[in-house]
PDB file of C-alpha atoms in Angstrom:
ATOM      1  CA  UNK A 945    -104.166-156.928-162.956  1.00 76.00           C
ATOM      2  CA  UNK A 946    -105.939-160.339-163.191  1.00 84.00           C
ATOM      3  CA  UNK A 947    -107.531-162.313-160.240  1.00 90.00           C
ATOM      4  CA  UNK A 948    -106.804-165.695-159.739  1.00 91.00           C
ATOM      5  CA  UNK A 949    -109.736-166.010-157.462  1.00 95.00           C
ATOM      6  CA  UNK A 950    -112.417-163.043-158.123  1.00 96.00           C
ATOM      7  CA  UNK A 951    -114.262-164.629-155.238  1.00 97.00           C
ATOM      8  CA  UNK A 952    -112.025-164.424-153.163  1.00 97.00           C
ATOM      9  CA  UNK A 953    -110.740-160.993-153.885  1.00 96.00           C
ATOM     10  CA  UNK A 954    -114.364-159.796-154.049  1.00 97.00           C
ATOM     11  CA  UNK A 955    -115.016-161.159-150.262  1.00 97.00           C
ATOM     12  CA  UNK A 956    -111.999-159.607-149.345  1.00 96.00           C
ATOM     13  CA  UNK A 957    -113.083-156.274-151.090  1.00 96.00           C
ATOM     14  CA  UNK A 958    -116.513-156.844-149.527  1.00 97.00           C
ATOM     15  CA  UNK A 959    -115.036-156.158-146.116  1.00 96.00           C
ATOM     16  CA  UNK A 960    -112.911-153.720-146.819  1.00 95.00           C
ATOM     17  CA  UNK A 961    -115.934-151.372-148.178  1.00 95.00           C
ATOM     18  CA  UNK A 962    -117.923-152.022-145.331  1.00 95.00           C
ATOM     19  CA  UNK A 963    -120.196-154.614-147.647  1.00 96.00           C
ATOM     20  CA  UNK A 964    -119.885-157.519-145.910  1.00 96.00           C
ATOM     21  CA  UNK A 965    -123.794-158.159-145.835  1.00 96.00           C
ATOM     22  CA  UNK A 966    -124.341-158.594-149.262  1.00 97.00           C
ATOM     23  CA  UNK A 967    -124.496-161.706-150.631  1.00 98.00           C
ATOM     24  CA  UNK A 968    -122.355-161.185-154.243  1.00 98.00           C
ATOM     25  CA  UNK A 969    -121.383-163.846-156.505  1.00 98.00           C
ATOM     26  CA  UNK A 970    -118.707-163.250-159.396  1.00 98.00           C
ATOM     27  CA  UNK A 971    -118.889-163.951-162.785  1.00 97.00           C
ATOM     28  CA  UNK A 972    -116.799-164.363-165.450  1.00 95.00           C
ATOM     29  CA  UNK A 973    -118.226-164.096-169.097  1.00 94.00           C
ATOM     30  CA  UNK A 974    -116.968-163.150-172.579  1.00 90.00           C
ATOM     31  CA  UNK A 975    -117.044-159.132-173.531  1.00 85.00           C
ATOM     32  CA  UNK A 976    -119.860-159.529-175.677  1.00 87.00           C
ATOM     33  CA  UNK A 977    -121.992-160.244-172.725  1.00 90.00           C
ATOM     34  CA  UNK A 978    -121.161-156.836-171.359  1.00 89.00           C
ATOM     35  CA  UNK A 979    -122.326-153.552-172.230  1.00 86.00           C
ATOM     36  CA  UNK A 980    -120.173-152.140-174.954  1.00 82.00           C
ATOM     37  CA  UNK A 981    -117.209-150.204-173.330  1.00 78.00           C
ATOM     38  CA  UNK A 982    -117.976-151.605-170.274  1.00 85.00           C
ATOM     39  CA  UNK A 983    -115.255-153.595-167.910  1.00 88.00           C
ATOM     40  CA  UNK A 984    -118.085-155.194-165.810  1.00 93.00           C
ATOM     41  CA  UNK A 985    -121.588-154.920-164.444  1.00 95.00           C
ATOM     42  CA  UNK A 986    -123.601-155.403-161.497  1.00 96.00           C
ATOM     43  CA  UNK A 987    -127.219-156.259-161.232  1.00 95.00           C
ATOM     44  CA  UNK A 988    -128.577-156.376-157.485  1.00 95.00           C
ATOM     45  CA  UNK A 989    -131.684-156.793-155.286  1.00 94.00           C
ATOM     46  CA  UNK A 990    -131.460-154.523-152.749  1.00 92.00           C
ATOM     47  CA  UNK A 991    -134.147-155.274-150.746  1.00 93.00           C
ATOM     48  CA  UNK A 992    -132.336-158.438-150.094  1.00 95.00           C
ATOM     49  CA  UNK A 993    -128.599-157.474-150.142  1.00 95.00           C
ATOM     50  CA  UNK A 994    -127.659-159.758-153.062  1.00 97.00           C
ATOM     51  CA  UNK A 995    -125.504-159.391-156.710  1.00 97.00           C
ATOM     52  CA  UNK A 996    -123.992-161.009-158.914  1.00 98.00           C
ATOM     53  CA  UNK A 997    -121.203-159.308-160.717  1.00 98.00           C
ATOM     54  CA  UNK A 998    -119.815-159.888-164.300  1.00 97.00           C
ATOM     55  CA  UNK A 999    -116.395-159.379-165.208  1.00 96.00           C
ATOM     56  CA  UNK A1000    -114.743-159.837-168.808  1.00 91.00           C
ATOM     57  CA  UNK A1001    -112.467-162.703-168.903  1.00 90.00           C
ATOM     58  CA  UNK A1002    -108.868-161.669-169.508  1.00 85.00           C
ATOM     59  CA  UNK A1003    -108.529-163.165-172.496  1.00 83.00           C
ATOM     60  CA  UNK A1004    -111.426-161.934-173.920  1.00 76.00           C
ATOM     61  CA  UNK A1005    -110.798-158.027-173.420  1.00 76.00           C
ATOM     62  CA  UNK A1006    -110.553-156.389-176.586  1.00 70.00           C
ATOM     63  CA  UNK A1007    -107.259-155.704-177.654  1.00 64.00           C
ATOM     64  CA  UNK A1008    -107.927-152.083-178.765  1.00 66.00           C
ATOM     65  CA  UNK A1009    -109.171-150.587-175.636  1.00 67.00           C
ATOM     66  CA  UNK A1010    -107.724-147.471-174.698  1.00 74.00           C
ATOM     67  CA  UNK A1011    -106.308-148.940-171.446  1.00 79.00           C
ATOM     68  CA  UNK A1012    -105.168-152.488-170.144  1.00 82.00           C
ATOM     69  CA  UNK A1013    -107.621-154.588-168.286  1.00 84.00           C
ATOM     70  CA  UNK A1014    -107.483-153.979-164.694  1.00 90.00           C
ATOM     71  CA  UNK A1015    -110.222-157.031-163.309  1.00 93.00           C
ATOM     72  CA  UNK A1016    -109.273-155.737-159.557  1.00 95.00           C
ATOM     73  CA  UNK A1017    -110.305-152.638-160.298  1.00 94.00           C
ATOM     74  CA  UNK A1018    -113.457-153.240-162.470  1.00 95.00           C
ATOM     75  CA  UNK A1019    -114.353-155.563-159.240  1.00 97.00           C
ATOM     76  CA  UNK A1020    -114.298-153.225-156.796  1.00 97.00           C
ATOM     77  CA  UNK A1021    -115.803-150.354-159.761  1.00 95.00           C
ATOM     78  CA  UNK A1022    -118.867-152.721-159.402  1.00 96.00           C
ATOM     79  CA  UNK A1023    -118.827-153.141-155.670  1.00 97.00           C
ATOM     80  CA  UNK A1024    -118.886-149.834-155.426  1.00 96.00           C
ATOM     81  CA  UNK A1025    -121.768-149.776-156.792  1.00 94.00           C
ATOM     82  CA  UNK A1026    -124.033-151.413-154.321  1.00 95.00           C
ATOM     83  CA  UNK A1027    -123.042-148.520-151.965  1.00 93.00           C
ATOM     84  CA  UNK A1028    -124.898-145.811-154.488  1.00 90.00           C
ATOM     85  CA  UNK A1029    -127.793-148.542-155.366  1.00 89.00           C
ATOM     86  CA  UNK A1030    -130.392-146.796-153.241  1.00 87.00           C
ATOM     87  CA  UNK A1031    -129.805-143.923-154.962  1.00 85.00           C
ATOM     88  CA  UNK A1032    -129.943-145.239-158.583  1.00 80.00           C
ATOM     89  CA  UNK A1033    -129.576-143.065-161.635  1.00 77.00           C
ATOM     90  CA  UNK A1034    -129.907-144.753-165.211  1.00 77.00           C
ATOM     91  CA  UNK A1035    -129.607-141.664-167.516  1.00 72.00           C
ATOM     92  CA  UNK A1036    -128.420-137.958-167.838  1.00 81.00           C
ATOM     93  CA  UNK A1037    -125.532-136.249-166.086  1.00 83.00           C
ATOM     94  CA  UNK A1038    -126.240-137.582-162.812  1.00 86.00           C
ATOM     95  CA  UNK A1039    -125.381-140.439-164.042  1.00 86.00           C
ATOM     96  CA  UNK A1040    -122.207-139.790-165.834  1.00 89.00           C
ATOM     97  CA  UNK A1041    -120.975-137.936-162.692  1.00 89.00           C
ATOM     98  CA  UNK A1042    -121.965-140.856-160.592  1.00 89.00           C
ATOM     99  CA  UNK A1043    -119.646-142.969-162.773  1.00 89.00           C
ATOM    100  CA  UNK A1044    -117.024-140.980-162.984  1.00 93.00           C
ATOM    101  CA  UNK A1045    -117.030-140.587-159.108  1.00 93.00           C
ATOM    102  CA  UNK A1046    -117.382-144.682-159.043  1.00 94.00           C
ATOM    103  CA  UNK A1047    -114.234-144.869-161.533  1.00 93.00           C
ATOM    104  CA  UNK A1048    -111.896-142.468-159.411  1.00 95.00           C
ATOM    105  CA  UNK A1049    -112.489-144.000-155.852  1.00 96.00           C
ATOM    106  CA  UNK A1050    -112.066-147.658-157.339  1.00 94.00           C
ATOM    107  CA  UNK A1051    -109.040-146.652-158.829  1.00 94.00           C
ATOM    108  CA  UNK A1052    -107.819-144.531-155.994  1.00 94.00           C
ATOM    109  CA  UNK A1053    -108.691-147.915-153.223  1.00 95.00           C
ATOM    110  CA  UNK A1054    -106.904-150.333-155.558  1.00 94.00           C
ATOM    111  CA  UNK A1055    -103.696-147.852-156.194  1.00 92.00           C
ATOM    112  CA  UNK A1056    -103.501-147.554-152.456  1.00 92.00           C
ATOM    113  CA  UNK A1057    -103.973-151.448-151.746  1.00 91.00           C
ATOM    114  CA  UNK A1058    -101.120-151.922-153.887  1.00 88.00           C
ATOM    115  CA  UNK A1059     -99.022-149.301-152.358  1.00 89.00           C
ATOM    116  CA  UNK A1060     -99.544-150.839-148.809  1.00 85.00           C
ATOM    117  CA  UNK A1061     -98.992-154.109-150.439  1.00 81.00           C
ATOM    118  CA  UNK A1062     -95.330-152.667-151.772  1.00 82.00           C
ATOM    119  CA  UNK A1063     -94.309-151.058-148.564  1.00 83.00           C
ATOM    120  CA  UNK A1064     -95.452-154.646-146.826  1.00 80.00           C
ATOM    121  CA  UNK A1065     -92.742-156.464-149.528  1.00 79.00           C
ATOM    122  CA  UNK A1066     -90.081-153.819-148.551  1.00 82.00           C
ATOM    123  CA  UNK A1067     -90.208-153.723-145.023  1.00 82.00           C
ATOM    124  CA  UNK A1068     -89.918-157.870-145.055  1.00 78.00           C
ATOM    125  CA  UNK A1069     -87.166-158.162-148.036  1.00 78.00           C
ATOM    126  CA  UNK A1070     -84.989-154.756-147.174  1.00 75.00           C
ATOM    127  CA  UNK A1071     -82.843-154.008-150.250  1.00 69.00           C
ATOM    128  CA  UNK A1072     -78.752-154.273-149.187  1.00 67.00           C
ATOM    129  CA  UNK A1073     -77.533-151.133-148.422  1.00 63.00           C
ATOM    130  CA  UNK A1074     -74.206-150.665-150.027  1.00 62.00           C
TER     131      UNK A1074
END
């Protein structure tokens, strides 16, 4: 999925995970300005509540990734983020279970967005019943 307005989707994001108080600004940059492998990153000062988030522009995801680009998802990935930032871990498997935890729930809240999105469609345009 690709935002039309990552600022606006990340505000919106920002209040649904409860991160309203953080000052975040998005950015979009080419993939080589990204960790290899990675869909986005985050850099923040916590002691004042603020980030600014890179995404890959659309176009500029590489082709032969194992999965399509999903910008919603790396957005809230990285949002996510800010919620385990006091407990910070760079290296080791902390770290690699901390991501993995990260990838399932942003996956898992954008999945279910969508779903309540879909059932929000159907109840307002009810298929004919034959």
């Amino acid at each position: 999925m690709i935002l039309e307005n990552p600022q606006q989707s990340c505000e919106e994001w920002q209040q649904i995970l409860g991160l309203i108080d953080w000052d975040v600004a998005v950015i979009i940059v080419s993939h080589e300005e990204i960790e290899e492998g990675a869909e986005g990153r985050v850099d923040w000062v916590i002691n004042n509540k603020a980030a600014d988030i890179r995404l890959i522009k659309p176009e500029g995801y590489p082709f032969d990734a194992l999965r399509p680009y999903n910008m919603e998802e790396a957005l809230v990935h990285e949002l996510l983020h800010l919620h385990f930032a006091p407990f910070n871990i760079d290296t080791g498997l902390k770290a690699i279970s901390q991501e993995q935890a990260i990838n399932a729930i942003a996956k898992a809240l954008v999945n279910l967005k969508n779903a309540n999105l879909q059932t929000q469609r159907d109840t307002l345009n009810p298929s004919p019943t034959p």
